[in-house]
Amino acid sequence: MTDNLLALLPCKPDRATRNLEVPGIERISITMTGCPAGDATFAIAQAEAGSAAQAAMWLAAWKASTRAQWPDAQLTETVVTVAGADEASASRFTITRAAGKAARKAAVQSGSAEIVWFTNAVDATHVTVYQAMVLGKPSAADATSTFFEGVRLSARRSPA
């Protein structure tokens, strides 16, 4: 993860990089950090875009890809604030599905998810797109809110 993202995970995280296949745009390389805790998975993913326009396109495609993974779920999107993120870039999906419904992908077999997306522009050619996610049902009632309250960006970093 970039050196200016701060997040409190409730477990020791694993790290991986994968390519997100998004129809209609190039493959997006995503760095992920996450871990399971109880009956939930907590994760942060990020992708480095080359411009604000590219970041906006990726963000829209990433959201659409997520919606497609939950075809039978109720999805609510709200505007949220993430400390240090670009103004008006953050939104939160709340996804719920009735028990017993079949998932299209193994990764979304849980009945619920909370996902927050946001961006951070260092300059015109360095914009990071982030996704913070809790998939499943945490064992502690306040775990999801604690996780999202702990996600924030510190002072702007300089481009690599």
Short mmCIF file of N, CA and C in Angstrom, two decimals:
data_model
loop_
_atom_site.label_atom_id
_atom_site.label_comp_id
_atom_site.label_asym_id
_atom_site.label_seq_id
_atom_site.Cartn_x
_atom_site.Cartn_y
_atom_site.Cartn_z
N MET A 1 0.83 -1.18 0.00
CA MET A 1 0.00 0.00 0.00
C MET A 1 0.87 1.24 0.00
N THR A 2 0.29 2.33 -0.44
CA THR A 2 1.05 3.57 -0.44
C THR A 2 1.34 3.96 1.00
N ASP A 3 2.38 4.74 1.17
CA ASP A 3 2.82 5.08 2.52
C ASP A 3 1.92 6.08 3.23
N ASN A 4 0.91 6.63 2.56
CA ASN A 4 0.06 7.60 3.25
C ASN A 4 -1.32 7.05 3.62
N LEU A 5 -1.60 5.79 3.32
CA LEU A 5 -2.87 5.17 3.71
C LEU A 5 -2.73 4.55 5.09
N LEU A 6 -3.65 4.90 5.97
CA LEU A 6 -3.67 4.32 7.31
C LEU A 6 -4.96 3.53 7.46
N ALA A 7 -4.84 2.29 7.93
CA ALA A 7 -6.02 1.45 8.15
C ALA A 7 -5.74 0.52 9.32
N LEU A 8 -6.75 0.32 10.14
CA LEU A 8 -6.64 -0.60 11.27
C LEU A 8 -7.34 -1.89 10.92
N LEU A 9 -6.56 -2.95 10.71
CA LEU A 9 -7.13 -4.25 10.41
C LEU A 9 -7.18 -5.07 11.70
N PRO A 10 -8.23 -5.89 11.89
CA PRO A 10 -8.37 -6.64 13.14
C PRO A 10 -7.58 -7.94 13.18
N CYS A 11 -6.68 -8.14 12.22
CA CYS A 11 -5.92 -9.39 12.12
C CYS A 11 -4.65 -9.12 11.32
N LYS A 12 -3.76 -10.12 11.30
CA LYS A 12 -2.51 -9.97 10.56
C LYS A 12 -2.81 -10.11 9.06
N PRO A 13 -2.55 -9.05 8.28
CA PRO A 13 -2.93 -9.08 6.87
C PRO A 13 -1.97 -9.83 5.96
N ASP A 14 -2.54 -10.38 4.90
CA ASP A 14 -1.78 -10.93 3.79
C ASP A 14 -1.79 -9.87 2.69
N ARG A 15 -0.79 -9.94 1.80
CA ARG A 15 -0.71 -8.98 0.70
C ARG A 15 -0.61 -9.74 -0.62
N ALA A 16 -1.23 -9.18 -1.64
CA ALA A 16 -1.18 -9.79 -2.97
C ALA A 16 -1.43 -8.72 -4.02
N THR A 17 -1.04 -9.03 -5.23
CA THR A 17 -1.35 -8.18 -6.37
C THR A 17 -2.09 -9.04 -7.39
N ARG A 18 -3.15 -8.47 -7.96
CA ARG A 18 -3.89 -9.21 -8.98
C ARG A 18 -4.37 -8.23 -10.04
N ASN A 19 -4.76 -8.77 -11.18
CA ASN A 19 -5.30 -7.95 -12.25
C ASN A 19 -6.82 -8.06 -12.23
N LEU A 20 -7.48 -6.92 -12.27
CA LEU A 20 -8.93 -6.87 -12.33
C LEU A 20 -9.31 -6.74 -13.80
N GLU A 21 -10.05 -7.71 -14.30
CA GLU A 21 -10.52 -7.69 -15.68
C GLU A 21 -11.82 -6.89 -15.70
N VAL A 22 -11.80 -5.75 -16.37
CA VAL A 22 -12.99 -4.92 -16.46
C VAL A 22 -13.34 -4.75 -17.93
N PRO A 23 -14.52 -5.22 -18.34
CA PRO A 23 -14.91 -5.10 -19.75
C PRO A 23 -14.88 -3.65 -20.22
N GLY A 24 -14.33 -3.45 -21.40
CA GLY A 24 -14.33 -2.12 -22.00
C GLY A 24 -13.14 -1.25 -21.66
N ILE A 25 -12.32 -1.67 -20.67
CA ILE A 25 -11.12 -0.89 -20.37
C ILE A 25 -9.95 -1.84 -20.17
N GLU A 26 -8.78 -1.26 -20.02
CA GLU A 26 -7.59 -2.08 -19.83
C GLU A 26 -7.64 -2.83 -18.50
N ARG A 27 -6.80 -3.81 -18.38
CA ARG A 27 -6.66 -4.58 -17.15
C ARG A 27 -6.09 -3.65 -16.07
N ILE A 28 -6.64 -3.72 -14.87
CA ILE A 28 -6.19 -2.86 -13.78
C ILE A 28 -5.39 -3.70 -12.79
N SER A 29 -4.15 -3.32 -12.51
CA SER A 29 -3.33 -4.01 -11.52
C SER A 29 -3.69 -3.46 -10.14
N ILE A 30 -4.12 -4.35 -9.26
CA ILE A 30 -4.58 -3.96 -7.93
C ILE A 30 -3.72 -4.62 -6.86
N THR A 31 -3.28 -3.81 -5.91
CA THR A 31 -2.57 -4.32 -4.75
C THR A 31 -3.58 -4.45 -3.62
N MET A 32 -3.60 -5.62 -2.98
CA MET A 32 -4.59 -5.88 -1.93
C MET A 32 -3.91 -6.26 -0.63
N THR A 33 -4.48 -5.81 0.47
CA THR A 33 -4.04 -6.17 1.81
C THR A 33 -5.30 -6.52 2.59
N GLY A 34 -5.33 -7.71 3.17
CA GLY A 34 -6.53 -8.09 3.89
C GLY A 34 -6.35 -9.34 4.72
N CYS A 35 -7.40 -9.65 5.49
CA CYS A 35 -7.35 -10.82 6.35
C CYS A 35 -8.74 -11.20 6.83
N PRO A 36 -8.91 -12.48 7.18
CA PRO A 36 -10.18 -12.90 7.75
C PRO A 36 -10.17 -12.73 9.27
N ALA A 37 -11.30 -12.34 9.82
CA ALA A 37 -11.46 -12.23 11.27
C ALA A 37 -12.90 -12.63 11.59
N GLY A 38 -13.05 -13.72 12.30
CA GLY A 38 -14.38 -14.23 12.57
C GLY A 38 -15.01 -14.68 11.26
N ASP A 39 -16.23 -14.28 11.02
CA ASP A 39 -16.93 -14.64 9.78
C ASP A 39 -16.88 -13.53 8.75
N ALA A 40 -15.84 -12.71 8.80
CA ALA A 40 -15.73 -11.58 7.87
C ALA A 40 -14.30 -11.49 7.33
N THR A 41 -14.19 -10.86 6.18
CA THR A 41 -12.90 -10.53 5.61
C THR A 41 -12.80 -9.01 5.54
N PHE A 42 -11.69 -8.48 6.01
CA PHE A 42 -11.41 -7.04 5.99
C PHE A 42 -10.30 -6.83 4.97
N ALA A 43 -10.47 -5.89 4.06
CA ALA A 43 -9.47 -5.71 3.01
C ALA A 43 -9.41 -4.26 2.52
N ILE A 44 -8.22 -3.91 2.02
CA ILE A 44 -7.98 -2.64 1.36
C ILE A 44 -7.33 -2.98 0.02
N ALA A 45 -7.84 -2.39 -1.05
CA ALA A 45 -7.25 -2.58 -2.37
C ALA A 45 -6.96 -1.21 -2.96
N GLN A 46 -5.96 -1.14 -3.83
CA GLN A 46 -5.62 0.13 -4.46
C GLN A 46 -5.04 -0.09 -5.84
N ALA A 47 -5.25 0.90 -6.69
CA ALA A 47 -4.71 0.88 -8.04
C ALA A 47 -4.20 2.27 -8.37
N GLU A 48 -3.07 2.34 -9.03
CA GLU A 48 -2.45 3.61 -9.37
C GLU A 48 -2.83 4.02 -10.79
N ALA A 49 -3.58 5.10 -10.93
CA ALA A 49 -4.01 5.61 -12.24
C ALA A 49 -3.07 6.73 -12.68
N GLY A 50 -3.04 6.99 -13.99
CA GLY A 50 -2.15 8.00 -14.54
C GLY A 50 -2.77 9.37 -14.69
N SER A 51 -4.06 9.50 -14.38
CA SER A 51 -4.72 10.81 -14.48
C SER A 51 -6.04 10.75 -13.72
N ALA A 52 -6.62 11.92 -13.47
CA ALA A 52 -7.92 11.97 -12.81
C ALA A 52 -8.99 11.33 -13.69
N ALA A 53 -8.90 11.53 -15.00
CA ALA A 53 -9.88 10.94 -15.91
C ALA A 53 -9.80 9.41 -15.89
N GLN A 54 -8.58 8.88 -15.90
CA GLN A 54 -8.41 7.43 -15.84
C GLN A 54 -8.92 6.89 -14.50
N ALA A 55 -8.63 7.59 -13.41
CA ALA A 55 -9.10 7.16 -12.08
C ALA A 55 -10.62 7.14 -12.04
N ALA A 56 -11.27 8.15 -12.59
CA ALA A 56 -12.73 8.19 -12.61
C ALA A 56 -13.30 7.04 -13.43
N MET A 57 -12.69 6.73 -14.56
CA MET A 57 -13.14 5.62 -15.39
C MET A 57 -12.97 4.29 -14.65
N TRP A 58 -11.81 4.11 -14.02
CA TRP A 58 -11.56 2.88 -13.27
C TRP A 58 -12.55 2.74 -12.12
N LEU A 59 -12.79 3.83 -11.40
CA LEU A 59 -13.70 3.80 -10.27
C LEU A 59 -15.10 3.37 -10.72
N ALA A 60 -15.59 3.95 -11.79
CA ALA A 60 -16.91 3.59 -12.32
C ALA A 60 -16.94 2.12 -12.75
N ALA A 61 -15.89 1.66 -13.42
CA ALA A 61 -15.83 0.27 -13.88
C ALA A 61 -15.74 -0.70 -12.70
N TRP A 62 -14.97 -0.33 -11.68
CA TRP A 62 -14.80 -1.19 -10.50
C TRP A 62 -16.13 -1.33 -9.77
N LYS A 63 -16.85 -0.23 -9.64
CA LYS A 63 -18.17 -0.27 -9.00
C LYS A 63 -19.14 -1.14 -9.81
N ALA A 64 -19.13 -0.97 -11.13
CA ALA A 64 -20.02 -1.76 -11.98
C ALA A 64 -19.68 -3.25 -11.89
N SER A 65 -18.40 -3.56 -11.85
CA SER A 65 -17.97 -4.95 -11.71
C SER A 65 -18.45 -5.54 -10.39
N THR A 66 -18.40 -4.74 -9.34
CA THR A 66 -18.87 -5.19 -8.03
C THR A 66 -20.38 -5.42 -8.06
N ARG A 67 -21.12 -4.49 -8.64
CA ARG A 67 -22.57 -4.66 -8.75
C ARG A 67 -22.91 -5.96 -9.47
N ALA A 68 -22.17 -6.28 -10.54
CA ALA A 68 -22.43 -7.48 -11.34
C ALA A 68 -22.21 -8.76 -10.54
N GLN A 69 -21.35 -8.72 -9.53
CA GLN A 69 -21.09 -9.90 -8.70
C GLN A 69 -22.22 -10.17 -7.71
N TRP A 70 -23.12 -9.22 -7.53
CA TRP A 70 -24.22 -9.33 -6.57
C TRP A 70 -25.55 -9.10 -7.29
N PRO A 71 -25.89 -9.87 -8.31
CA PRO A 71 -27.07 -9.56 -9.12
C PRO A 71 -28.40 -9.65 -8.37
N ASP A 72 -28.45 -10.46 -7.34
CA ASP A 72 -29.71 -10.66 -6.62
C ASP A 72 -29.74 -9.96 -5.26
N ALA A 73 -28.81 -9.04 -5.07
CA ALA A 73 -28.70 -8.38 -3.76
C ALA A 73 -29.30 -6.98 -3.80
N GLN A 74 -29.66 -6.51 -2.62
CA GLN A 74 -30.07 -5.11 -2.47
C GLN A 74 -28.80 -4.30 -2.26
N LEU A 75 -28.61 -3.25 -3.06
CA LEU A 75 -27.41 -2.43 -2.98
C LEU A 75 -27.83 -0.98 -2.76
N THR A 76 -27.24 -0.37 -1.75
CA THR A 76 -27.48 1.03 -1.45
C THR A 76 -26.15 1.76 -1.56
N GLU A 77 -26.12 2.88 -2.28
CA GLU A 77 -24.89 3.68 -2.39
C GLU A 77 -25.12 5.03 -1.72
N THR A 78 -24.19 5.40 -0.85
CA THR A 78 -24.26 6.69 -0.17
C THR A 78 -22.93 7.42 -0.31
N VAL A 79 -22.97 8.72 -0.19
CA VAL A 79 -21.75 9.54 -0.21
C VAL A 79 -21.19 9.53 1.21
N VAL A 80 -19.89 9.34 1.33
CA VAL A 80 -19.23 9.34 2.64
C VAL A 80 -18.00 10.23 2.57
N THR A 81 -17.40 10.46 3.71
CA THR A 81 -16.17 11.22 3.79
C THR A 81 -15.07 10.31 4.31
N VAL A 82 -13.93 10.31 3.65
CA VAL A 82 -12.75 9.59 4.10
C VAL A 82 -11.68 10.64 4.36
N ALA A 83 -11.16 10.68 5.57
CA ALA A 83 -10.17 11.69 5.94
C ALA A 83 -8.99 11.67 4.98
N GLY A 84 -8.71 12.82 4.39
CA GLY A 84 -7.57 12.98 3.50
C GLY A 84 -7.85 12.64 2.04
N ALA A 85 -9.00 12.05 1.73
CA ALA A 85 -9.31 11.68 0.35
C ALA A 85 -9.76 12.90 -0.44
N ASP A 86 -9.71 12.77 -1.76
CA ASP A 86 -10.18 13.85 -2.62
C ASP A 86 -11.65 14.13 -2.34
N GLU A 87 -12.01 15.41 -2.33
CA GLU A 87 -13.40 15.79 -2.08
C GLU A 87 -14.32 15.13 -3.09
N ALA A 88 -15.47 14.71 -2.63
CA ALA A 88 -16.54 14.14 -3.47
C ALA A 88 -16.14 12.86 -4.17
N SER A 89 -15.05 12.21 -3.77
CA SER A 89 -14.67 10.97 -4.44
C SER A 89 -15.17 9.73 -3.70
N ALA A 90 -15.55 9.87 -2.44
CA ALA A 90 -15.86 8.70 -1.64
C ALA A 90 -17.34 8.33 -1.69
N SER A 91 -17.57 7.04 -1.85
CA SER A 91 -18.93 6.52 -1.77
C SER A 91 -18.88 5.15 -1.11
N ARG A 92 -20.02 4.76 -0.57
CA ARG A 92 -20.09 3.50 0.17
C ARG A 92 -21.24 2.67 -0.36
N PHE A 93 -20.93 1.41 -0.67
CA PHE A 93 -21.95 0.44 -1.04
C PHE A 93 -22.29 -0.36 0.20
N THR A 94 -23.55 -0.53 0.47
CA THR A 94 -24.03 -1.48 1.47
C THR A 94 -24.79 -2.53 0.69
N ILE A 95 -24.33 -3.77 0.77
CA ILE A 95 -24.90 -4.85 -0.02
C ILE A 95 -25.46 -5.91 0.92
N THR A 96 -26.70 -6.28 0.71
CA THR A 96 -27.32 -7.35 1.50
C THR A 96 -28.04 -8.30 0.56
N ARG A 97 -27.96 -9.56 0.91
CA ARG A 97 -28.63 -10.59 0.13
C ARG A 97 -29.32 -11.55 1.09
N ALA A 98 -30.50 -11.96 0.75
CA ALA A 98 -31.23 -12.90 1.59
C ALA A 98 -30.45 -14.21 1.67
N ALA A 99 -30.49 -14.86 2.82
CA ALA A 99 -29.80 -16.13 3.01
C ALA A 99 -30.33 -17.16 2.01
N GLY A 100 -29.43 -18.00 1.54
CA GLY A 100 -29.82 -19.07 0.64
C GLY A 100 -29.76 -18.73 -0.83
N LYS A 101 -29.56 -17.48 -1.18
CA LYS A 101 -29.45 -17.09 -2.59
C LYS A 101 -28.09 -17.54 -3.12
N ALA A 102 -28.03 -18.00 -4.34
CA ALA A 102 -26.78 -18.46 -4.94
C ALA A 102 -25.96 -17.28 -5.44
N ALA A 103 -24.67 -17.30 -5.17
CA ALA A 103 -23.77 -16.25 -5.64
C ALA A 103 -23.18 -16.65 -6.98
N ARG A 104 -22.89 -15.66 -7.82
CA ARG A 104 -22.27 -15.95 -9.11
C ARG A 104 -20.79 -16.27 -8.95
N LYS A 105 -20.17 -15.77 -7.92
CA LYS A 105 -18.75 -16.00 -7.70
C LYS A 105 -18.52 -16.44 -6.27
N ALA A 106 -17.54 -17.30 -6.06
CA ALA A 106 -17.25 -17.80 -4.71
C ALA A 106 -16.88 -16.68 -3.76
N ALA A 107 -16.26 -15.61 -4.27
CA ALA A 107 -15.81 -14.51 -3.43
C ALA A 107 -16.95 -13.73 -2.79
N VAL A 108 -18.17 -13.90 -3.29
CA VAL A 108 -19.29 -13.13 -2.76
C VAL A 108 -20.36 -14.04 -2.16
N GLN A 109 -19.97 -15.14 -1.57
CA GLN A 109 -20.93 -16.07 -1.01
C GLN A 109 -21.53 -15.58 0.30
N SER A 110 -20.92 -14.59 0.89
CA SER A 110 -21.45 -14.02 2.11
C SER A 110 -22.76 -13.30 1.83
N GLY A 111 -23.55 -13.10 2.87
CA GLY A 111 -24.82 -12.42 2.70
C GLY A 111 -24.73 -10.92 2.71
N SER A 112 -23.57 -10.33 3.03
CA SER A 112 -23.50 -8.88 3.08
C SER A 112 -22.07 -8.39 2.86
N ALA A 113 -21.99 -7.11 2.52
CA ALA A 113 -20.69 -6.46 2.36
C ALA A 113 -20.87 -4.96 2.55
N GLU A 114 -19.84 -4.33 3.03
CA GLU A 114 -19.75 -2.86 3.11
C GLU A 114 -18.48 -2.51 2.35
N ILE A 115 -18.60 -1.65 1.36
CA ILE A 115 -17.46 -1.30 0.51
C ILE A 115 -17.40 0.22 0.38
N VAL A 116 -16.22 0.78 0.60
CA VAL A 116 -16.01 2.22 0.43
C VAL A 116 -14.94 2.42 -0.62
N TRP A 117 -15.23 3.28 -1.60
CA TRP A 117 -14.26 3.66 -2.62
C TRP A 117 -13.90 5.12 -2.43
N PHE A 118 -12.63 5.45 -2.71
CA PHE A 118 -12.20 6.84 -2.65
C PHE A 118 -10.92 6.99 -3.45
N THR A 119 -10.55 8.25 -3.75
CA THR A 119 -9.34 8.52 -4.52
C THR A 119 -8.45 9.52 -3.79
N ASN A 120 -7.19 9.54 -4.23
CA ASN A 120 -6.22 10.47 -3.69
C ASN A 120 -5.31 10.91 -4.83
N ALA A 121 -5.40 12.17 -5.24
CA ALA A 121 -4.56 12.70 -6.32
C ALA A 121 -3.35 13.38 -5.73
N VAL A 122 -2.17 12.92 -6.12
CA VAL A 122 -0.93 13.57 -5.71
C VAL A 122 -0.67 14.75 -6.64
N ASP A 123 -0.86 14.50 -7.93
CA ASP A 123 -0.74 15.55 -8.95
C ASP A 123 -1.53 15.06 -10.16
N ALA A 124 -1.40 15.73 -11.29
CA ALA A 124 -2.21 15.40 -12.47
C ALA A 124 -1.94 14.02 -13.04
N THR A 125 -0.78 13.44 -12.74
CA THR A 125 -0.43 12.14 -13.32
C THR A 125 -0.30 11.02 -12.29
N HIS A 126 -0.68 11.26 -11.06
CA HIS A 126 -0.60 10.24 -10.00
C HIS A 126 -1.87 10.29 -9.14
N VAL A 127 -2.81 9.40 -9.45
CA VAL A 127 -4.06 9.33 -8.70
C VAL A 127 -4.24 7.87 -8.26
N THR A 128 -4.48 7.68 -6.97
CA THR A 128 -4.70 6.33 -6.45
C THR A 128 -6.18 6.14 -6.20
N VAL A 129 -6.70 5.00 -6.67
CA VAL A 129 -8.08 4.60 -6.43
C VAL A 129 -8.04 3.53 -5.35
N TYR A 130 -8.85 3.70 -4.30
CA TYR A 130 -8.87 2.77 -3.17
C TYR A 130 -10.24 2.11 -3.02
N GLN A 131 -10.22 0.90 -2.48
CA GLN A 131 -11.43 0.21 -2.07
C GLN A 131 -11.16 -0.38 -0.69
N ALA A 132 -11.99 -0.03 0.29
CA ALA A 132 -11.93 -0.64 1.63
C ALA A 132 -13.19 -1.48 1.75
N MET A 133 -13.05 -2.72 2.27
CA MET A 133 -14.19 -3.63 2.24
C MET A 133 -14.27 -4.51 3.49
N VAL A 134 -15.48 -4.74 3.93
CA VAL A 134 -15.77 -5.76 4.94
C VAL A 134 -16.79 -6.69 4.28
N LEU A 135 -16.38 -7.93 4.06
CA LEU A 135 -17.23 -8.93 3.42
C LEU A 135 -17.64 -9.95 4.47
N GLY A 136 -18.92 -10.12 4.67
CA GLY A 136 -19.40 -11.08 5.66
C GLY A 136 -19.87 -10.38 6.92
N LYS A 137 -20.01 -11.16 7.97
CA LYS A 137 -20.52 -10.62 9.23
C LYS A 137 -19.44 -10.72 10.32
N PRO A 138 -18.89 -9.58 10.73
CA PRO A 138 -17.89 -9.59 11.79
C PRO A 138 -18.50 -10.09 13.10
N SER A 139 -17.67 -10.68 13.94
CA SER A 139 -18.17 -11.20 15.22
C SER A 139 -18.50 -10.08 16.20
N ALA A 140 -17.84 -8.96 16.12
CA ALA A 140 -18.13 -7.82 17.00
C ALA A 140 -19.06 -6.85 16.26
N ALA A 141 -20.09 -6.39 16.92
CA ALA A 141 -21.09 -5.52 16.31
C ALA A 141 -20.49 -4.22 15.77
N ASP A 142 -19.44 -3.70 16.42
CA ASP A 142 -18.86 -2.43 16.00
C ASP A 142 -17.62 -2.57 15.12
N ALA A 143 -17.29 -3.79 14.71
CA ALA A 143 -16.07 -4.02 13.94
C ALA A 143 -16.07 -3.28 12.60
N THR A 144 -17.18 -3.29 11.90
CA THR A 144 -17.25 -2.63 10.60
C THR A 144 -17.07 -1.12 10.74
N SER A 145 -17.78 -0.52 11.68
CA SER A 145 -17.65 0.94 11.85
C SER A 145 -16.24 1.30 12.33
N THR A 146 -15.66 0.50 13.20
CA THR A 146 -14.30 0.76 13.68
C THR A 146 -13.31 0.70 12.52
N PHE A 147 -13.47 -0.31 11.66
CA PHE A 147 -12.59 -0.45 10.51
C PHE A 147 -12.67 0.78 9.60
N PHE A 148 -13.89 1.17 9.21
CA PHE A 148 -14.03 2.30 8.29
C PHE A 148 -13.63 3.62 8.92
N GLU A 149 -13.87 3.80 10.20
CA GLU A 149 -13.43 5.03 10.88
C GLU A 149 -11.92 5.13 10.92
N GLY A 150 -11.22 3.98 10.90
CA GLY A 150 -9.77 3.96 10.94
C GLY A 150 -9.10 4.12 9.59
N VAL A 151 -9.86 4.07 8.51
CA VAL A 151 -9.29 4.23 7.16
C VAL A 151 -9.18 5.72 6.86
N ARG A 152 -7.95 6.16 6.59
CA ARG A 152 -7.73 7.57 6.29
C ARG A 152 -6.38 7.73 5.59
N LEU A 153 -6.23 8.87 4.99
CA LEU A 153 -4.98 9.20 4.32
C LEU A 153 -4.26 10.26 5.12
N SER A 154 -2.96 10.06 5.30
CA SER A 154 -2.15 11.07 5.99
C SER A 154 -1.76 12.13 4.97
N ALA A 155 -0.81 12.96 5.31
CA ALA A 155 -0.35 14.03 4.40
C ALA A 155 -0.01 13.46 3.04
N ARG A 156 -0.23 14.26 2.02
CA ARG A 156 0.01 13.82 0.65
C ARG A 156 1.46 13.34 0.48
N ARG A 157 1.59 12.26 -0.27
CA ARG A 157 2.92 11.71 -0.55
C ARG A 157 3.43 12.31 -1.86
N SER A 158 4.69 12.22 -2.07
CA SER A 158 5.23 12.67 -3.34
C SER A 158 5.21 11.50 -4.31
N PRO A 159 5.09 11.74 -5.61
CA PRO A 159 5.04 10.65 -6.59
C PRO A 159 6.30 9.81 -6.53
N ALA A 160 6.14 8.53 -6.81
CA ALA A 160 7.27 7.58 -6.78
C ALA A 160 8.21 7.82 -7.93
#
